GROMACS .gro file of C-alpha atoms in nm:
model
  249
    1UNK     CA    1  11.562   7.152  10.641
    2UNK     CA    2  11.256   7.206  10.450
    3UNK     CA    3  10.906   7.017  10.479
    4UNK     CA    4  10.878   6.632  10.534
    5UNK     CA    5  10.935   6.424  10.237
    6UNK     CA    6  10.901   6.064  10.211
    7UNK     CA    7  11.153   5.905  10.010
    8UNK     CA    8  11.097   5.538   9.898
    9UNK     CA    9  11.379   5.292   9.877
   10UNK     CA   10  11.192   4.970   9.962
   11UNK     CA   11  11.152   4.950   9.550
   12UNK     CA   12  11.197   5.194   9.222
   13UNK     CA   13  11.286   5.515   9.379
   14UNK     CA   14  10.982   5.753   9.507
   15UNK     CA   15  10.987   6.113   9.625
   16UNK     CA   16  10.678   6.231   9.820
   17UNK     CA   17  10.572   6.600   9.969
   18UNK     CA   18  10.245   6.491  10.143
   19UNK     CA   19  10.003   6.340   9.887
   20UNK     CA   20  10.238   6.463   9.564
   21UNK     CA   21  10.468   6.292   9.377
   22UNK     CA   22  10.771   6.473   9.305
   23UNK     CA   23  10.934   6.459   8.960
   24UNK     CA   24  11.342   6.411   8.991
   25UNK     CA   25  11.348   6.342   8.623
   26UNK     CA   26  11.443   6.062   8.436
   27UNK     CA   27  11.710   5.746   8.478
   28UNK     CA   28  12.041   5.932   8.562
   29UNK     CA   29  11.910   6.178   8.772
   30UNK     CA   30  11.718   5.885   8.984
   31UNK     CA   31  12.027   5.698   8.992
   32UNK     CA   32  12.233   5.973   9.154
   33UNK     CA   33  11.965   6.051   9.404
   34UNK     CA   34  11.918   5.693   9.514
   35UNK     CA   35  12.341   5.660   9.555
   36UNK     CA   36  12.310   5.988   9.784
   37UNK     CA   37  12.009   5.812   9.987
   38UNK     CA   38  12.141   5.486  10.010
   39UNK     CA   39  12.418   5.672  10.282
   40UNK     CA   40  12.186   5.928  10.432
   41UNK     CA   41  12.352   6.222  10.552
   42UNK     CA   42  12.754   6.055  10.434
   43UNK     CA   43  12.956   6.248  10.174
   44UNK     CA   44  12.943   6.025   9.883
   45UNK     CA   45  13.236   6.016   9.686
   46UNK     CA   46  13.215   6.184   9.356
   47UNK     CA   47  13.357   5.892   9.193
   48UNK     CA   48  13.130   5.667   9.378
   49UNK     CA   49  12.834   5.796   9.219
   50UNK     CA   50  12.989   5.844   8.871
   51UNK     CA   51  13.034   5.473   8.908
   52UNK     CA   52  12.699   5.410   9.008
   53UNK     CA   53  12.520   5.640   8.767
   54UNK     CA   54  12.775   5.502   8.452
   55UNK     CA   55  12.901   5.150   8.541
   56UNK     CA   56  13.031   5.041   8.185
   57UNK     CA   57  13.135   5.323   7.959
   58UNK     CA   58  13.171   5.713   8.120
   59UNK     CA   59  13.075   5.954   7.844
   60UNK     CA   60  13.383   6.238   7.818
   61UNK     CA   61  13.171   6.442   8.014
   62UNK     CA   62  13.087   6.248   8.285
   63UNK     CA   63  13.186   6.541   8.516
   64UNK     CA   64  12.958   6.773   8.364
   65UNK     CA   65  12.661   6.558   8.340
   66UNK     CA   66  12.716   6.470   8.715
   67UNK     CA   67  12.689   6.855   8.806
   68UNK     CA   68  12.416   6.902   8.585
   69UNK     CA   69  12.200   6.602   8.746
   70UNK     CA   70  12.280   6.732   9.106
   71UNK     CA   71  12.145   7.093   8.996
   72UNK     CA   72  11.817   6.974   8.861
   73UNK     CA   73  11.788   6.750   9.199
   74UNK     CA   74  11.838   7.068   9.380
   75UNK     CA   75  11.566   7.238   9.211
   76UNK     CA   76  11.328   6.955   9.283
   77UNK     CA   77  11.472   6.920   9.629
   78UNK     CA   78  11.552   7.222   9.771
   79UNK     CA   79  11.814   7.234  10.026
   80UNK     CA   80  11.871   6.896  10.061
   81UNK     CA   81  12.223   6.825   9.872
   82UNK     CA   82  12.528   6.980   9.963
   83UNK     CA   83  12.838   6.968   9.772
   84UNK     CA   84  13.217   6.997   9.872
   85UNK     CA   85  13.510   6.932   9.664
   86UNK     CA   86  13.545   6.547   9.535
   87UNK     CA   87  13.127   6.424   9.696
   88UNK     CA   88  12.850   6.478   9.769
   89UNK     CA   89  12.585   6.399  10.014
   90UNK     CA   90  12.175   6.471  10.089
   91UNK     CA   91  12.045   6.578  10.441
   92UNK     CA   92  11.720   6.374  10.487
   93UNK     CA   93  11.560   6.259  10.868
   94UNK     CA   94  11.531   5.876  10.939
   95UNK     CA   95  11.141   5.926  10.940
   96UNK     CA   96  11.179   6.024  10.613
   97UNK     CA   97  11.325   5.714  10.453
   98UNK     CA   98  11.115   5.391  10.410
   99UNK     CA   99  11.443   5.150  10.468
  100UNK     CA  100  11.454   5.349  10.835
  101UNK     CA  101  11.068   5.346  10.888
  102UNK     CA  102  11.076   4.968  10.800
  103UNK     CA  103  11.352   4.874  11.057
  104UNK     CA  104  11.206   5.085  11.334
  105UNK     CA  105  10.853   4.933  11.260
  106UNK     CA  106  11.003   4.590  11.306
  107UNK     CA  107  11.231   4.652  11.593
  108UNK     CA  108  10.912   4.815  11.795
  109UNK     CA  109  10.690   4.485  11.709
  110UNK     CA  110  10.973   4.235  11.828
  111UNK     CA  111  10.952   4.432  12.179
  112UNK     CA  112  10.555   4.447  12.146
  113UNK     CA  113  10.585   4.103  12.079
  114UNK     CA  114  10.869   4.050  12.375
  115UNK     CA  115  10.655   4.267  12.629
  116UNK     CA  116  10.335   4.031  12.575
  117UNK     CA  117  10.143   4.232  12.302
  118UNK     CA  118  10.091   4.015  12.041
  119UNK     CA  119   9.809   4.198  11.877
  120UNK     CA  120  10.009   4.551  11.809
  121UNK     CA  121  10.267   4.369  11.719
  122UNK     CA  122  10.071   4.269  11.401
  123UNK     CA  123   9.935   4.561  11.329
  124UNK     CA  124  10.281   4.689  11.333
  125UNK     CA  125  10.450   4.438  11.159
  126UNK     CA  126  10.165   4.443  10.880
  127UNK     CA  127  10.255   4.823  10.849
  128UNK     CA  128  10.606   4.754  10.804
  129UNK     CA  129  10.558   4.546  10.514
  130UNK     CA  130  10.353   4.752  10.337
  131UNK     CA  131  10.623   4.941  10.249
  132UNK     CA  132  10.831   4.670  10.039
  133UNK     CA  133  10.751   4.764   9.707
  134UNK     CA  134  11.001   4.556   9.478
  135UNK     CA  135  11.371   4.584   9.544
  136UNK     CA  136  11.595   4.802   9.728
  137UNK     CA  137  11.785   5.031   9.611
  138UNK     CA  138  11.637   4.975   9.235
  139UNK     CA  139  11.806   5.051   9.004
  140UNK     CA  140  12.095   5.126   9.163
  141UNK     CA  141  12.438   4.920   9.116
  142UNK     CA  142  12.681   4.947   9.386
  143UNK     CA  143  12.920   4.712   9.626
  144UNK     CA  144  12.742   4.917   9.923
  145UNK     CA  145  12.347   4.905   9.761
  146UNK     CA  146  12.383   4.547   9.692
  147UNK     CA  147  12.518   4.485  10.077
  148UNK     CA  148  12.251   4.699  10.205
  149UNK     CA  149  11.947   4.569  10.003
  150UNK     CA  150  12.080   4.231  10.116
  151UNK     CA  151  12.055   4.330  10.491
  152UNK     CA  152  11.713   4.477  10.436
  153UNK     CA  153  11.534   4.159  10.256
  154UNK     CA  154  11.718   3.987  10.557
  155UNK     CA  155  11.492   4.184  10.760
  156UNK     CA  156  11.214   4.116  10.588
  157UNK     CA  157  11.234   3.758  10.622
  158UNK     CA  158  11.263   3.819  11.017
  159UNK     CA  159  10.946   4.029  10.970
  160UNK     CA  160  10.719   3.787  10.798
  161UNK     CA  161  10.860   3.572  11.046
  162UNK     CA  162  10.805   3.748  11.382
  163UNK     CA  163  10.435   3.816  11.202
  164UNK     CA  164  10.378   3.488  11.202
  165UNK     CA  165  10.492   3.408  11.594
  166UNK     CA  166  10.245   3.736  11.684
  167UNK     CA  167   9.928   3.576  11.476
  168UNK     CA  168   9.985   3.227  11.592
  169UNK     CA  169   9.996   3.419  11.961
  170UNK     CA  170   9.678   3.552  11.914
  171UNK     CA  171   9.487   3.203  11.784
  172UNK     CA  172   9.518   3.306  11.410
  173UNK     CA  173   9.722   2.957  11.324
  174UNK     CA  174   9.513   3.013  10.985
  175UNK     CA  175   9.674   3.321  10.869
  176UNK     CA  176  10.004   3.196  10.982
  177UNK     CA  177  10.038   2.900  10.736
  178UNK     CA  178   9.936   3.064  10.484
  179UNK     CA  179  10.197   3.322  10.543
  180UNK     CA  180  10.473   3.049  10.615
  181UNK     CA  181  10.352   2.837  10.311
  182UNK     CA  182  10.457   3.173  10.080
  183UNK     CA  183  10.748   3.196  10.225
  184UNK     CA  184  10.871   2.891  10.165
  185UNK     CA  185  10.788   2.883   9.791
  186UNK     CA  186  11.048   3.147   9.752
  187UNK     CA  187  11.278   3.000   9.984
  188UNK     CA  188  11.251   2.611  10.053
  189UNK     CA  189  11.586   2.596  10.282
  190UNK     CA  190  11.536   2.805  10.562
  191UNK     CA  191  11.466   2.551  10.862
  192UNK     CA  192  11.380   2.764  11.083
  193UNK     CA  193  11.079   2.848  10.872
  194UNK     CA  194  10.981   2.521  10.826
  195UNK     CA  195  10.978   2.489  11.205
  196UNK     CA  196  10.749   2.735  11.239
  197UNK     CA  197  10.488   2.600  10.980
  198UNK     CA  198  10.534   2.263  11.159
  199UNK     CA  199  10.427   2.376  11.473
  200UNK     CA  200  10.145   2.648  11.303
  201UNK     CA  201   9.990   2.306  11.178
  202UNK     CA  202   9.954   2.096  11.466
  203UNK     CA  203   9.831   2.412  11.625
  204UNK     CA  204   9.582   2.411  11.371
  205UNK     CA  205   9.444   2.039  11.397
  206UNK     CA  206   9.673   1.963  11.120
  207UNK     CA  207   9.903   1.686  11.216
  208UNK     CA  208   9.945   1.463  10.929
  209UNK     CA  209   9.975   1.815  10.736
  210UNK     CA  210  10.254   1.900  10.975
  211UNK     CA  211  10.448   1.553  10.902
  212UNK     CA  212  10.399   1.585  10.553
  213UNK     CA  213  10.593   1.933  10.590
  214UNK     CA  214  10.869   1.751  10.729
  215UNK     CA  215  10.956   1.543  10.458
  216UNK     CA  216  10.906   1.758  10.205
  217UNK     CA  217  11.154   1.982  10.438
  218UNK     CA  218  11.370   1.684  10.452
  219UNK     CA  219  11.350   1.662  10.110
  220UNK     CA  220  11.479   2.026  10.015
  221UNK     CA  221  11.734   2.020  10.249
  222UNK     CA  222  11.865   1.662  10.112
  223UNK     CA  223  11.829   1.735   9.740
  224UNK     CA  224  11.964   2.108   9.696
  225UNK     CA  225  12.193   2.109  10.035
  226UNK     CA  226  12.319   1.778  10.099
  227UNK     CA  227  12.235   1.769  10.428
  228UNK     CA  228  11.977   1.661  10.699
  229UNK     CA  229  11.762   1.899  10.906
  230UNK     CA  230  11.870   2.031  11.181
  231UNK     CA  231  11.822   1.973  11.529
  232UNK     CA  232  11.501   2.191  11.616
  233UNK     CA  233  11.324   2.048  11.340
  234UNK     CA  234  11.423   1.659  11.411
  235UNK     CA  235  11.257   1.701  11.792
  236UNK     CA  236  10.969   1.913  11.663
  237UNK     CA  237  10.940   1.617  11.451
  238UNK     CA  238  11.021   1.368  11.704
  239UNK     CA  239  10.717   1.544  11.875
  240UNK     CA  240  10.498   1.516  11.670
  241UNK     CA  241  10.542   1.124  11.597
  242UNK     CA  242  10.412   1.061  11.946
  243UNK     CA  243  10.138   1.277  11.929
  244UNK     CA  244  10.165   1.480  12.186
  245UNK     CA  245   9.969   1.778  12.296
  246UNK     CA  246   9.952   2.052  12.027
  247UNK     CA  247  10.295   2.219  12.023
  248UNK     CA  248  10.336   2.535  12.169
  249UNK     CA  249  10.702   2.602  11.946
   0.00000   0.00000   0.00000
């Protein structure tokens, strides 16, 4: 395989040699490249990509134009694609995808975070999310992208939340709500969340802040879901009704 290249799923596809973009030309040609890299290493189905690339109307020379897009991707990426009869499929390290850097980032902070080491585990965890850069797989329309990219931003939530457990580990409550408070603008129903920003508060000093959350928790939950929170947040709750010690989650 030739030199290192970074390619960027985490967002609008990017190709990288070092410090140099690399042109794989316009729409189509992206398209087919990102459907090879969203299953690394697979034969893709030529149909699968002709699907992907054309999802309403396939021009009569859909077969053509396929074999045409795969040569110029060639050019720009030189021994990377190989081709058999009926797919295709791109030979590419997992240190050279984004999606794979991400997840190994993340898995290595949960056991930095595991092992006691609260302080890499940010720094790793903050270097993981750098490399979100819009949505997965964009623009790429597929039953296996969209399952993927729905995995990944599942991820990402986990991230941004195992960020916050390693800042609020290492006295940085501040940091944390402000984190938790951003994530729960996009996303007002995960509890577990809303846990976490509960007890970031009342680590901070921030009691009546912290029962405030709760109801407006409750509230969420109640007006879009129809139910009441869950356990965990009740006795966090509960908790902090009595004023007890600052929680320790």
């Amino acid at each position: 395989m030739n030199d290192m290249v970074l390619f960027g799923l985490l967002g609008p596809l990017r190709v990288r040699h070092g410090g140099t973009e690399i042109d794989v030309g316009a729409d189509k040609p992206r398209t087919v490249l990102t459907a090879l890299l969203a299953a690394p290493n697979t034969w893709v189905p030529t149909e699968a990509i002709i699907d992907a690339v054309w999802p309403h109307a396939r021009p009569p020379s859909v077969r053509d134009n396929l074999k045409t897009y795969v040569w110029m991707l060639r050019g720009a990426l030189p021994g990377r694609i190989e081709g058999r009869p009926g797919a295709y499929r791109i030979l590419v390290d997992d240190h050279e995808l984004d999606t794979r850097l991400f997840e190994h980032s993340y898995l290595e902070a949960r056991r930095l975070l595991a092992s006691g080491s609260p302080a890499a585990a940010t720094t790793r965890l903050r270097a993981a999310l750098r490399l979100w850069r819009g949505e997965p797989f964009t623009p790429l329309d597929s039953d296996h992208a969209t399952t993927e990219a729905a995995r990944l931003r599942e991820l990402r939530w986990r991230s941004r939340e195992a960020l916050t457990d390693s800042l609020l580990a290492t006295d940085r409550a501040g940091e944390a709500i402000r984190e938790l408070q951003a994530m729960l603008a996009e996303d007002p129903l995960r509890e577990l969340t809303w846990y976490r920003l509960l007890v970031a508060l009342d680590l901070d000093g921030r009691r009546s802040d912290a029962l405030a959350a709760y109801h407006r928790a409750r509230h969420h939950l109640r007006t879009e879901l129809g139910v009441e929170p869950g356990r965990e947040l009740r006795t966090v709750y509960q908790r902090l009704l009595i004023t007890e010690p600052a929680l320790t989650g």
